[in-house]
Amino acid sequence: MNDPNGMVRYDGVYHLFFQYYPNDIVWGPMHWGHATSKDLVHWQQQPIALYPDSLGYIFSGSAVLDTTNTSGFGQPGNPPLVAIFTHHDPEGEKRHTNDYQNQSLAYSLDKGATWTKYAGNPVLKNPGITDFRDPNVSWFAKGKKWIMTLATKDRISFYSSPDLKNWTKESEFGEGVGAHGGVWECPDLFSFTRKEGDKEKTYWILLVSNNPGGPNGGSGTQYFIGDWDGHSFRPQDKTTRWIDYGPDDYAGVLWNNAGRRRIFLGWMSNWDYATTVPTSTWRNAMTIPRNVFLQDANGKVYLASKPAPEVLSLARRKLRLRHLDVDSSADLSKQLKDDGGKYILDIKGAADQSVAFVFYNTAGERMVFGFNNVKQEYYIDRSASGQTDFHPGFGGIYTAPRISKEKDLNLEFVLDRSSLEVFADGGLTVMTGGVLFAAAADEAEGEYDRPVDDPGVGLCGACIDLVTGCVSIADRRFVGVYVSNSLTISCVSAFFS
């Protein structure tokens, strides 16, 4: 699986469609897989929603609830769900034409259970652009029209429609702005309105995935903050910002029809190695769902993110400790008394020195998240994390700037069997990375021993077993975490599942 698609909430149910090839664990003719949830953390896989047809494979797109039946697909009292997606013609691609990607529709009248493709497809034909895909559609109430945000090679093109069937080009954005290491993909356009002084101000956010050209190489997702008038997007500055600086978060978009909430979900992998990850049965997955919001820092506005509160509902036990001096003599595992090996860890402590958190298994394989006080940056180090030789970049060190200038670190770690998601400084800096431990976690008996070349603290337990977790491999998991330097921790909160 790869890109999340068609994310929409309807009648209390979250729908997640995704790029999917059911016949293998490598990329093939794309379908839309389908899963549903009422709480964002417990998911039920549904039958495949959209299959390839004579017009091509089913590439990425979005889904909307057509409340007023502008499309005419609905019935009295039964508004349609409408999917807008890219038809990718593989034969046209083989002939090296420049119009083999076009935009099409499908609709559902049974709350997303089954789908009918529109007989008039495609509704937006390619004008001659090699990369013309990933339509993300939303209703612009002020202009009483649908807006399509479309990835068109190295920029974003905006189209409008009164009925989802007839589209008019409005404008383009992206030339000379942002990261341009590769093609632009999987855009999303949405807004926040907040009170500033005695007035309300609306900010528009444009998400753009870039492959390659991410912040640490490979694929990544940047964002722009600016204004949207119904016709064109104008950024407030030309700064390149990333929604996640880690190696494994790409093509993320938001759920439509989720009320005032802005809920983000990304694909937890990287196109540098997505097809070569040494797994069997299935390959790749999604991040945890995240609430995104505006956050001020250093006189600027940023898009921050935190785990959706539903993630905490998985916790069966909670523990909070205060004022801990962590050094080589401390043993947090005794204080946490965790025997389940699964948790979310929230740590607050002084930012006046460098520190590293080492997550390891019984064989000493480890994944490191650290803070470099001199460079004022965070990093993930996978160089000793087990299976890394399947791609030269997987076992690298990935860095992210510390945006916050606050005197204390605020770090939230979410771990499952084979991934680490870190939300630093209230979500201003986010990093996501998968891990593939080569050794089985249950091979050793007795005490869990940290690697002998690193002093630290045994903190037994680390993994939250989420349905959306990355590349789970049974019995290969984190069993502990220690801190490689002394640190005064003002508060530790642990949530055990």
CSV table of C-alpha atoms in Angstrom, one decimal:
chain,number,residue,atom,x,y,z
A,1,MET,CA,0.0,0.0,0.0
A,2,ASN,CA,1.0,3.6,-0.4
A,3,ASP,CA,-0.7,7.0,-0.6
A,4,PRO,CA,-3.8,7.6,1.6
A,5,ASN,CA,-6.7,8.5,-0.7
A,6,GLY,CA,-10.3,9.7,-0.5
A,7,MET,CA,-10.3,10.4,3.3
A,8,VAL,CA,-13.8,11.4,4.3
A,9,ARG,CA,-16.0,11.2,7.4
A,10,TYR,CA,-19.7,10.4,6.9
A,11,ASP,CA,-22.4,9.4,9.4
A,12,GLY,CA,-19.8,8.9,12.2
A,13,VAL,CA,-17.5,6.7,10.1
A,14,TYR,CA,-14.0,7.6,9.0
A,15,HIS,CA,-13.2,6.2,5.5
A,16,LEU,CA,-9.7,5.6,4.5
A,17,PHE,CA,-9.0,4.7,0.9
A,18,PHE,CA,-5.4,4.0,-0.2
A,19,GLN,CA,-3.2,3.1,-3.2
A,20,TYR,CA,-3.2,-0.7,-3.2
A,21,TYR,CA,-2.1,-3.6,-5.3
A,22,PRO,CA,-3.8,-6.8,-4.0
A,23,ASN,CA,-1.7,-9.3,-5.9
A,24,ASP,CA,1.8,-8.6,-4.5
A,25,ILE,CA,3.7,-6.5,-1.9
A,26,VAL,CA,5.5,-4.5,-4.6
A,27,TRP,CA,3.9,-1.7,-6.7
A,28,GLY,CA,1.5,-2.9,-9.4
A,29,PRO,CA,-1.7,-1.8,-11.1
A,30,MET,CA,-3.2,0.5,-8.6
A,31,HIS,CA,-6.6,0.0,-7.0
A,32,TRP,CA,-8.3,1.9,-4.2
A,33,GLY,CA,-8.2,-0.2,-1.0
A,34,HIS,CA,-10.7,0.7,1.7
A,35,ALA,CA,-10.8,0.7,5.5
A,36,THR,CA,-13.3,2.2,7.9
A,37,SER,CA,-13.2,3.2,11.6
A,38,LYS,CA,-15.4,4.9,14.1
A,39,ASP,CA,-12.5,6.1,16.3
A,40,LEU,CA,-9.4,6.4,14.1
A,41,VAL,CA,-7.5,3.6,15.8
A,42,HIS,CA,-9.6,0.5,15.3
A,43,TRP,CA,-9.9,-0.2,11.6
A,44,GLN,CA,-11.9,-2.7,9.5
A,45,GLN,CA,-10.7,-3.6,6.1
A,46,GLN,CA,-13.4,-3.4,3.5
A,47,PRO,CA,-13.7,-4.8,0.0
A,48,ILE,CA,-11.7,-3.0,-2.7
A,49,ALA,CA,-13.5,0.2,-3.7
A,50,LEU,CA,-12.2,0.9,-7.2
A,51,TYR,CA,-10.6,-1.4,-9.7
A,52,PRO,CA,-8.5,-0.5,-12.8
A,53,ASP,CA,-10.6,-0.4,-16.0
A,54,SER,CA,-10.2,0.5,-19.7
A,55,LEU,CA,-9.2,4.0,-18.8
A,56,GLY,CA,-6.3,2.9,-16.7
A,57,TYR,CA,-5.1,2.3,-13.1
A,58,ILE,CA,-6.8,4.1,-10.2
A,59,PHE,CA,-4.3,6.6,-8.9
A,60,SER,CA,-4.6,9.0,-6.0
A,61,GLY,CA,-7.5,11.3,-5.3
A,62,SER,CA,-10.0,12.5,-2.7
A,63,ALA,CA,-13.7,12.0,-1.7
A,64,VAL,CA,-16.3,14.5,-0.7
A,65,LEU,CA,-19.9,14.5,0.6
A,66,ASP,CA,-22.0,16.3,-2.0
A,67,THR,CA,-24.5,17.6,0.5
A,68,THR,CA,-26.6,19.6,-1.9
A,69,ASN,CA,-26.3,17.0,-4.7
A,70,THR,CA,-24.6,19.5,-7.1
A,71,SER,CA,-23.4,16.4,-9.1
A,72,GLY,CA,-26.9,15.0,-9.6
A,73,PHE,CA,-25.7,11.6,-8.5
A,74,GLY,CA,-27.7,11.6,-5.3
A,75,GLN,CA,-31.3,10.7,-4.4
A,76,PRO,CA,-33.9,12.6,-2.4
A,77,GLY,CA,-32.6,12.5,1.2
A,78,ASN,CA,-29.5,10.6,0.2
A,79,PRO,CA,-26.6,12.8,-0.8
A,80,PRO,CA,-23.8,11.0,-2.6
A,81,LEU,CA,-20.2,10.4,-1.6
A,82,VAL,CA,-18.2,11.4,-4.7
A,83,ALA,CA,-14.6,10.2,-5.3
A,84,ILE,CA,-12.4,12.2,-7.6
A,85,PHE,CA,-9.3,10.3,-8.8
A,86,THR,CA,-6.7,10.1,-11.5
A,87,HIS,CA,-7.0,7.5,-14.3
A,88,HIS,CA,-3.5,6.5,-15.3
A,89,ASP,CA,-3.3,4.9,-18.7
A,90,PRO,CA,-0.3,2.5,-18.7
A,91,GLU,CA,-0.4,2.0,-22.5
A,92,GLY,CA,-0.2,5.7,-23.0
A,93,GLU,CA,2.7,5.9,-20.7
A,94,LYS,CA,4.5,3.1,-22.6
A,95,ARG,CA,3.9,5.1,-25.9
A,96,HIS,CA,5.5,8.1,-24.2
A,97,THR,CA,2.5,10.3,-24.7
A,98,ASN,CA,2.0,13.3,-22.5
A,99,ASP,CA,-1.7,12.9,-21.8
A,100,TYR,CA,-2.0,9.5,-20.1
A,101,GLN,CA,-3.3,10.9,-16.7
A,102,ASN,CA,-6.8,12.3,-16.5
A,103,GLN,CA,-9.3,13.0,-13.7
A,104,SER,CA,-12.4,10.9,-13.2
A,105,LEU,CA,-15.4,10.4,-10.8
A,106,ALA,CA,-17.1,7.6,-9.0
A,107,TYR,CA,-20.0,7.9,-6.5
A,108,SER,CA,-21.6,5.9,-3.7
A,109,LEU,CA,-25.2,5.9,-2.5
A,110,ASP,CA,-24.7,3.4,0.3
A,111,LYS,CA,-22.4,5.3,2.6
A,112,GLY,CA,-19.2,4.2,0.8
A,113,ALA,CA,-19.9,0.5,0.7
A,114,THR,CA,-20.0,0.3,-3.1
A,115,TRP,CA,-19.0,2.6,-5.9
A,116,THR,CA,-20.2,3.4,-9.4
A,117,LYS,CA,-17.9,5.0,-11.9
A,118,TYR,CA,-19.3,8.0,-13.8
A,119,ALA,CA,-20.2,7.1,-17.4
A,120,GLY,CA,-18.8,10.5,-18.6
A,121,ASN,CA,-15.3,9.9,-17.3
A,122,PRO,CA,-12.8,11.5,-17.6
A,123,VAL,CA,-14.3,14.8,-16.4
A,124,LEU,CA,-11.0,16.7,-16.6
A,125,LYS,CA,-8.8,15.8,-19.6
A,126,ASN,CA,-5.1,16.2,-19.7
A,127,PRO,CA,-3.9,19.3,-21.6
A,128,GLY,CA,-0.6,17.7,-22.3
A,129,ILE,CA,1.3,17.5,-19.0
A,130,THR,CA,3.2,14.3,-18.2
A,131,ASP,CA,2.4,14.4,-14.5
A,132,PHE,CA,-1.2,15.5,-14.1
A,133,ARG,CA,-2.7,13.8,-11.0
A,134,ASP,CA,-3.8,13.5,-7.4
A,135,PRO,CA,-6.9,15.7,-7.4
A,136,ASN,CA,-7.9,17.0,-3.9
A,137,VAL,CA,-11.4,18.5,-3.9
A,138,SER,CA,-13.2,20.6,-1.3
A,139,TRP,CA,-16.2,22.9,-1.2
A,140,PHE,CA,-15.4,26.7,-1.2
A,141,ALA,CA,-18.5,28.1,0.5
A,142,LYS,CA,-17.7,31.7,-0.1
A,143,GLY,CA,-17.5,31.2,-3.9
A,144,LYS,CA,-20.2,28.5,-3.9
A,145,LYS,CA,-18.0,26.2,-6.0
A,146,TRP,CA,-15.8,23.1,-5.7
A,147,ILE,CA,-12.1,23.7,-5.8
A,148,MET,CA,-9.7,21.0,-7.2
A,149,THR,CA,-6.1,21.2,-6.1
A,150,LEU,CA,-4.1,19.3,-8.7
A,151,ALA,CA,-0.5,18.3,-8.9
A,152,THR,CA,0.9,19.2,-12.4
A,153,LYS,CA,4.5,18.3,-12.7
A,154,ASP,CA,6.5,21.0,-10.8
A,155,ARG,CA,3.6,23.1,-9.6
A,156,ILE,CA,0.0,23.1,-8.4
A,157,SER,CA,-2.9,23.9,-10.6
A,158,PHE,CA,-6.3,25.1,-9.2
A,159,TYR,CA,-9.6,24.3,-11.0
A,160,SER,CA,-13.2,25.1,-10.0
A,161,SER,CA,-16.5,23.5,-10.7
A,162,PRO,CA,-20.2,24.0,-9.8
A,163,ASP,CA,-21.0,20.3,-10.1
A,164,LEU,CA,-17.8,18.2,-9.9
A,165,LYS,CA,-18.2,17.4,-13.7
A,166,ASN,CA,-17.3,20.6,-15.5
A,167,TRP,CA,-14.0,22.2,-14.5
A,168,THR,CA,-12.4,25.6,-15.2
A,169,LYS,CA,-8.8,26.4,-14.6
A,170,GLU,CA,-8.3,29.2,-12.1
A,171,SER,CA,-4.5,29.6,-11.6
A,172,GLU,CA,-1.2,27.9,-10.9
A,173,PHE,CA,1.2,28.1,-7.9
A,174,GLY,CA,4.7,26.9,-7.3
A,175,GLU,CA,7.1,28.2,-9.9
A,176,GLY,CA,10.3,29.3,-8.0
A,177,VAL,CA,8.8,28.6,-4.6
A,178,GLY,CA,9.5,25.8,-2.2
A,179,ALA,CA,11.4,22.6,-2.6
A,180,HIS,CA,11.7,21.3,-6.2
A,181,GLY,CA,13.9,18.2,-6.0
A,182,GLY,CA,11.4,16.2,-8.0
A,183,VAL,CA,7.7,16.2,-9.1
A,184,TRP,CA,5.0,17.7,-6.9
A,185,GLU,CA,2.3,15.3,-5.7
A,186,CYS,CA,-0.7,14.7,-3.4
A,187,PRO,CA,-1.7,18.3,-2.6
A,188,ASP,CA,-4.3,19.5,-0.1
A,189,LEU,CA,-5.7,23.0,0.5
A,190,PHE,CA,-7.5,23.9,3.8
A,191,SER,CA,-8.0,26.8,6.2
A,192,PHE,CA,-7.9,27.8,9.8
A,193,THR,CA,-9.6,30.8,11.3
A,194,ARG,CA,-8.5,32.2,14.6
A,195,LYS,CA,-8.9,35.3,16.6
A,196,GLU,CA,-6.0,37.8,16.6
A,197,GLY,CA,-6.7,40.8,18.8
A,198,ASP,CA,-10.3,41.8,18.3
A,199,LYS,CA,-10.4,40.4,14.8
A,200,GLU,CA,-10.6,37.0,13.1
A,201,LYS,CA,-8.0,36.0,10.6
A,202,THR,CA,-8.1,33.1,8.2
A,203,TYR,CA,-4.9,31.3,7.1
A,204,TRP,CA,-4.8,28.9,4.2
A,205,ILE,CA,-2.5,25.9,4.2
A,206,LEU,CA,-1.3,24.2,1.0
A,207,LEU,CA,0.3,20.8,1.5
A,208,VAL,CA,2.6,19.5,-1.3
A,209,SER,CA,4.4,16.2,-1.4
A,210,ASN,CA,7.8,16.2,-3.2
A,211,ASN,CA,9.6,13.2,-4.6
A,212,PRO,CA,12.5,13.3,-4.5
A,213,GLY,CA,13.6,16.4,-2.6
A,214,GLY,CA,12.5,15.7,0.9
A,215,PRO,CA,14.3,17.4,3.9
A,216,ASN,CA,16.6,14.4,4.3
A,217,GLY,CA,16.5,13.0,0.7
A,218,GLY,CA,13.9,10.8,-0.9
A,219,SER,CA,10.2,11.8,-0.5
A,220,GLY,CA,8.7,14.4,1.9
A,221,THR,CA,5.8,16.7,2.4
A,222,GLN,CA,6.2,20.5,2.5
A,223,TYR,CA,3.6,23.1,3.3
A,224,PHE,CA,2.9,26.7,2.6
A,225,ILE,CA,0.9,29.2,4.6
A,226,GLY,CA,-0.9,32.0,2.8
A,227,ASP,CA,-4.1,33.5,1.4
A,228,TRP,CA,-6.7,32.0,-0.9
A,229,ASP,CA,-9.4,34.2,-2.6
A,230,GLY,CA,-11.2,31.4,-4.5
A,231,HIS,CA,-9.0,31.9,-7.6
A,232,SER,CA,-5.3,31.9,-6.5
A,233,PHE,CA,-3.0,31.0,-3.6
A,234,ARG,CA,-0.5,33.6,-2.3
A,235,PRO,CA,2.1,32.4,0.2
A,236,GLN,CA,3.0,34.7,3.1
A,237,ASP,CA,6.7,34.0,2.5
A,238,LYS,CA,9.0,31.8,0.5
A,239,THR,CA,10.2,29.7,3.4
A,240,THR,CA,10.3,26.0,2.8
A,241,ARG,CA,8.6,24.2,5.7
A,242,TRP,CA,8.0,20.5,6.3
A,243,ILE,CA,5.2,18.8,8.1
A,244,ASP,CA,7.5,16.0,9.1
A,245,TYR,CA,11.3,16.0,8.9
A,246,GLY,CA,11.7,12.2,9.4
A,247,PRO,CA,12.3,9.8,6.5
A,248,ASP,CA,8.9,8.0,6.6
A,249,ASP,CA,6.0,10.3,6.2
A,250,TYR,CA,4.8,11.1,2.7
A,251,ALA,CA,1.6,11.9,0.7
A,252,GLY,CA,-0.3,12.9,3.8
A,253,VAL,CA,-3.6,14.7,3.5
A,254,LEU,CA,-6.6,15.6,5.7
A,255,TRP,CA,-10.0,14.0,6.3
A,256,ASN,CA,-12.8,15.8,4.6
A,257,ASN,CA,-16.1,16.5,6.4
A,258,ALA,CA,-14.5,16.2,9.9
A,259,GLY,CA,-16.1,19.4,11.3
A,260,ARG,CA,-13.7,21.9,12.7
A,261,ARG,CA,-11.0,19.3,13.3
A,262,ARG,CA,-8.1,19.0,10.9
A,263,ILE,CA,-7.0,15.4,11.0
A,264,PHE,CA,-3.9,14.4,9.0
A,265,LEU,CA,-2.7,10.9,8.0
A,266,GLY,CA,0.5,10.1,6.0
A,267,TRP,CA,2.0,7.1,4.3
A,268,MET,CA,4.8,5.8,6.6
A,269,SER,CA,7.5,5.0,4.0
A,270,ASN,CA,9.8,6.7,1.5
A,271,TRP,CA,10.0,6.1,-2.2
A,272,ASP,CA,13.8,5.7,-1.9
A,273,TYR,CA,13.2,2.2,-0.5
A,274,ALA,CA,9.5,1.5,-0.3
A,275,THR,CA,9.6,-1.4,-2.8
A,276,THR,CA,12.7,-3.0,-1.2
A,277,VAL,CA,11.8,-3.1,2.5
A,278,PRO,CA,12.5,-6.8,3.5
A,279,THR,CA,9.1,-7.8,4.6
A,280,SER,CA,6.7,-10.6,3.7
A,281,THR,CA,2.9,-10.8,3.4
A,282,TRP,CA,2.4,-7.1,3.4
A,283,ARG,CA,4.5,-3.9,3.1
A,284,ASN,CA,4.1,-0.4,4.3
A,285,ALA,CA,1.4,1.3,6.3
A,286,MET,CA,0.2,4.7,7.6
A,287,THR,CA,1.2,7.0,10.4
A,288,ILE,CA,-1.0,7.5,13.4
A,289,PRO,CA,-3.8,10.0,12.8
A,290,ARG,CA,-2.7,13.5,13.8
A,291,ASN,CA,-4.4,16.7,14.7
A,292,VAL,CA,-2.8,19.6,12.9
A,293,PHE,CA,-3.1,23.2,14.1
A,294,LEU,CA,-1.5,26.6,13.8
A,295,GLN,CA,1.3,27.4,16.3
A,296,ASP,CA,3.2,30.7,16.8
A,297,ALA,CA,7.0,30.6,17.3
A,298,ASN,CA,9.7,33.2,16.9
A,299,GLY,CA,7.3,35.7,15.4
A,300,LYS,CA,6.1,33.3,12.7
A,301,VAL,CA,3.1,31.0,12.2
A,302,TYR,CA,3.8,27.3,11.7
A,303,LEU,CA,1.7,24.2,11.1
A,304,ALA,CA,2.1,21.9,14.1
A,305,SER,CA,0.8,18.4,14.7
A,306,LYS,CA,0.1,16.1,17.7
A,307,PRO,CA,-1.3,12.6,18.0
A,308,ALA,CA,-5.0,12.6,17.6
A,309,PRO,CA,-6.5,12.2,21.1
A,310,GLU,CA,-8.2,9.0,20.0
A,311,VAL,CA,-4.7,7.4,20.1
A,312,LEU,CA,-4.6,7.8,23.9
A,313,SER,CA,-7.8,5.8,24.1
A,314,LEU,CA,-5.7,2.7,23.6
A,315,ALA,CA,-4.0,3.2,26.9
A,316,ARG,CA,-5.0,0.8,29.6
A,317,ARG,CA,-2.7,2.2,32.3
A,318,LYS,CA,-1.3,5.7,32.9
A,319,LEU,CA,1.6,6.8,35.0
A,320,ARG,CA,3.1,10.2,35.7
A,321,LEU,CA,6.5,10.9,37.5
A,322,ARG,CA,8.0,14.3,38.3
A,323,HIS,CA,11.5,15.7,39.0
A,324,LEU,CA,13.7,12.8,37.9
A,325,ASP,CA,17.5,13.2,37.6
A,326,VAL,CA,18.4,10.7,34.8
A,327,ASP,CA,22.0,9.5,34.6
A,328,SER,CA,23.9,6.2,34.4
A,329,SER,CA,22.8,5.2,37.9
A,330,ALA,CA,19.0,5.7,37.4
A,331,ASP,CA,16.7,3.0,36.4
A,332,LEU,CA,13.3,4.3,35.1
A,333,SER,CA,12.1,0.8,34.3
A,334,LYS,CA,11.7,0.0,38.0
A,335,GLN,CA,9.7,3.2,38.5
A,336,LEU,CA,7.5,2.7,35.4
A,337,LYS,CA,6.9,-1.0,36.3
A,338,ASP,CA,5.9,-1.7,32.7
A,339,ASP,CA,5.6,-5.3,31.8
A,340,GLY,CA,3.6,-5.0,28.6
A,341,GLY,CA,6.2,-3.4,26.4
A,342,LYS,CA,3.9,-0.9,24.7
A,343,TYR,CA,3.6,2.8,25.4
A,344,ILE,CA,3.4,6.5,24.5
A,345,LEU,CA,6.1,8.4,26.3
A,346,ASP,CA,5.9,12.1,27.0
A,347,ILE,CA,9.1,13.7,28.4
A,348,LYS,CA,9.7,17.2,29.5
A,349,GLY,CA,13.2,18.4,30.5
A,350,ALA,CA,15.8,21.2,30.2
A,351,ALA,CA,17.1,22.0,26.7
A,352,ASP,CA,20.5,23.2,28.0
A,353,GLN,CA,22.6,20.2,26.8
A,354,SER,CA,22.6,17.5,24.1
A,355,VAL,CA,20.8,14.3,24.9
A,356,ALA,CA,19.9,11.0,23.1
A,357,PHE,CA,17.1,8.5,23.7
A,358,VAL,CA,18.1,5.0,22.6
A,359,PHE,CA,15.3,2.6,21.8
A,360,TYR,CA,16.7,-1.0,21.6
A,361,ASN,CA,15.9,-4.7,21.6
A,362,THR,CA,17.4,-7.6,23.4
A,363,ALA,CA,20.1,-8.1,20.8
A,364,GLY,CA,21.4,-4.5,21.2
A,365,GLU,CA,20.0,-3.2,17.9
A,366,ARG,CA,18.9,0.3,18.4
A,367,MET,CA,17.2,3.3,17.0
A,368,VAL,CA,18.2,6.7,18.4
A,369,PHE,CA,16.4,10.0,18.7
A,370,GLY,CA,18.5,12.8,19.9
A,371,PHE,CA,18.9,16.6,20.4
A,372,ASN,CA,22.1,18.4,19.5
A,373,ASN,CA,22.2,21.5,21.7
A,374,VAL,CA,25.1,23.0,19.7
A,375,LYS,CA,23.4,22.7,16.3
A,376,GLN,CA,19.9,23.2,17.8
A,377,GLU,CA,18.6,20.3,15.9
A,378,TYR,CA,16.9,16.9,16.5
A,379,TYR,CA,17.9,13.7,14.7
A,380,ILE,CA,17.0,10.1,14.1
A,381,ASP,CA,19.9,7.6,13.8
A,382,ARG,CA,19.1,4.2,12.3
A,383,SER,CA,22.7,3.2,11.6
A,384,ALA,CA,22.6,0.3,14.2
A,385,SER,CA,18.9,-0.5,13.9
A,386,GLY,CA,19.1,-4.0,12.5
A,387,GLN,CA,18.2,-4.6,8.9
A,388,THR,CA,19.5,-1.6,6.9
A,389,ASP,CA,21.5,-3.1,4.0
A,390,PHE,CA,18.5,-3.3,1.6
A,391,HIS,CA,19.1,0.4,0.7
A,392,PRO,CA,22.1,2.6,1.3
A,393,GLY,CA,20.1,5.4,2.8
A,394,PHE,CA,17.9,3.5,5.2
A,395,GLY,CA,20.6,3.3,7.9
A,396,GLY,CA,21.4,7.0,7.9
A,397,ILE,CA,21.1,9.9,10.3
A,398,TYR,CA,18.2,12.2,9.6
A,399,THR,CA,18.1,15.8,11.1
A,400,ALA,CA,15.4,18.4,11.8
A,401,PRO,CA,15.7,22.0,13.0
A,402,ARG,CA,14.5,22.8,16.5
A,403,ILE,CA,12.1,25.6,15.7
A,404,SER,CA,11.1,26.4,19.3
A,405,LYS,CA,13.3,28.6,21.4
A,406,GLU,CA,11.8,27.5,24.7
A,407,LYS,CA,14.2,26.6,27.5
A,408,ASP,CA,12.6,23.2,28.0
A,409,LEU,CA,12.3,20.2,25.7
A,410,ASN,CA,8.9,18.7,25.3
A,411,LEU,CA,9.1,15.4,23.6
A,412,GLU,CA,6.3,12.9,22.8
A,413,PHE,CA,7.3,9.5,21.6
A,414,VAL,CA,4.8,7.1,20.0
A,415,LEU,CA,6.3,3.6,19.4
A,416,ASP,CA,4.9,0.4,17.9
A,417,ARG,CA,6.7,-2.7,16.8
A,418,SER,CA,8.6,-1.2,14.0
A,419,SER,CA,8.3,2.6,14.0
A,420,LEU,CA,8.9,5.7,16.0
A,421,GLU,CA,7.0,8.9,15.7
A,422,VAL,CA,8.3,11.9,17.7
A,423,PHE,CA,6.4,15.2,18.3
A,424,ALA,CA,8.8,17.8,19.7
A,425,ASP,CA,8.0,21.1,21.3
A,426,GLY,CA,4.3,20.8,21.1
A,427,GLY,CA,4.4,19.4,17.6
A,428,LEU,CA,6.5,22.2,16.0
A,429,THR,CA,9.1,19.7,14.9
A,430,VAL,CA,7.9,16.2,13.9
A,431,MET,CA,10.0,13.2,12.9
A,432,THR,CA,8.8,9.7,11.8
A,433,GLY,CA,11.0,6.7,11.1
A,434,GLY,CA,10.5,3.0,10.6
A,435,VAL,CA,12.8,0.3,11.9
A,436,LEU,CA,13.4,-3.3,11.1
A,437,PHE,CA,15.1,-5.2,13.9
A,438,ALA,CA,17.0,-8.2,12.6
A,439,ALA,CA,16.9,-10.2,15.8
A,440,ALA,CA,13.8,-11.5,17.4
A,441,ALA,CA,12.9,-9.8,20.6
A,442,ASP,CA,12.2,-12.9,22.6
A,443,GLU,CA,15.5,-14.7,21.8
A,444,ALA,CA,17.1,-13.5,25.1
A,445,GLU,CA,15.9,-14.4,28.5
A,446,GLY,CA,16.2,-12.6,31.8
A,447,GLU,CA,17.3,-9.0,32.1
A,448,TYR,CA,17.2,-6.7,29.1
A,449,ASP,CA,20.8,-5.5,28.6
A,450,ARG,CA,21.5,-2.2,26.9
A,451,PRO,CA,24.5,-2.0,24.4
A,452,VAL,CA,27.8,-2.2,26.4
A,453,ASP,CA,29.3,0.8,24.6
A,454,ASP,CA,26.6,3.2,25.7
A,455,PRO,CA,26.0,4.2,29.4
A,456,GLY,CA,22.5,4.9,30.3
A,457,VAL,CA,19.2,4.0,31.8
A,458,GLY,CA,17.1,0.8,31.2
A,459,LEU,CA,13.6,1.9,30.5
A,460,CYS,CA,11.8,-1.4,29.8
A,461,GLY,CA,9.0,-1.3,27.3
A,462,ALA,CA,8.3,0.5,24.2
A,463,CYS,CA,5.7,-0.3,21.7
A,464,ILE,CA,2.2,0.8,21.0
A,465,ASP,CA,0.5,-1.8,18.8
A,466,LEU,CA,-1.6,0.3,16.4
A,467,VAL,CA,-3.5,-0.9,13.4
A,468,THR,CA,-2.0,2.0,11.5
A,469,GLY,CA,1.5,1.1,12.6
A,470,CYS,CA,4.3,0.6,10.1
A,471,VAL,CA,5.5,-2.8,8.7
A,472,SER,CA,4.8,-4.9,11.8
A,473,ILE,CA,6.8,-8.1,12.1
A,474,ALA,CA,5.7,-10.4,14.9
A,475,ASP,CA,8.3,-10.8,17.7
A,476,ARG,CA,10.7,-8.1,16.4
A,477,ARG,CA,10.2,-5.1,18.6
A,478,PHE,CA,11.5,-2.5,21.0
A,479,VAL,CA,12.0,-3.7,24.5
A,480,GLY,CA,13.6,-0.7,26.2
A,481,VAL,CA,14.9,2.8,26.0
A,482,TYR,CA,17.7,4.6,27.8
A,483,VAL,CA,19.1,8.1,27.9
A,484,SER,CA,22.7,8.5,26.8
A,485,ASN,CA,23.4,11.6,28.9
A,486,SER,CA,22.4,13.1,32.2
A,487,LEU,CA,19.1,14.9,32.0
A,488,THR,CA,16.8,16.5,34.6
A,489,ILE,CA,13.3,15.5,33.6
A,490,SER,CA,10.6,17.7,35.1
A,491,CYS,CA,7.8,15.3,34.1
A,492,VAL,CA,7.4,11.8,32.5
A,493,SER,CA,4.0,10.6,31.4
A,494,ALA,CA,3.6,7.1,30.2
A,495,PHE,CA,0.6,5.5,28.6
A,496,PHE,CA,0.7,1.7,28.4
A,497,SER,CA,-1.5,-0.2,26.0
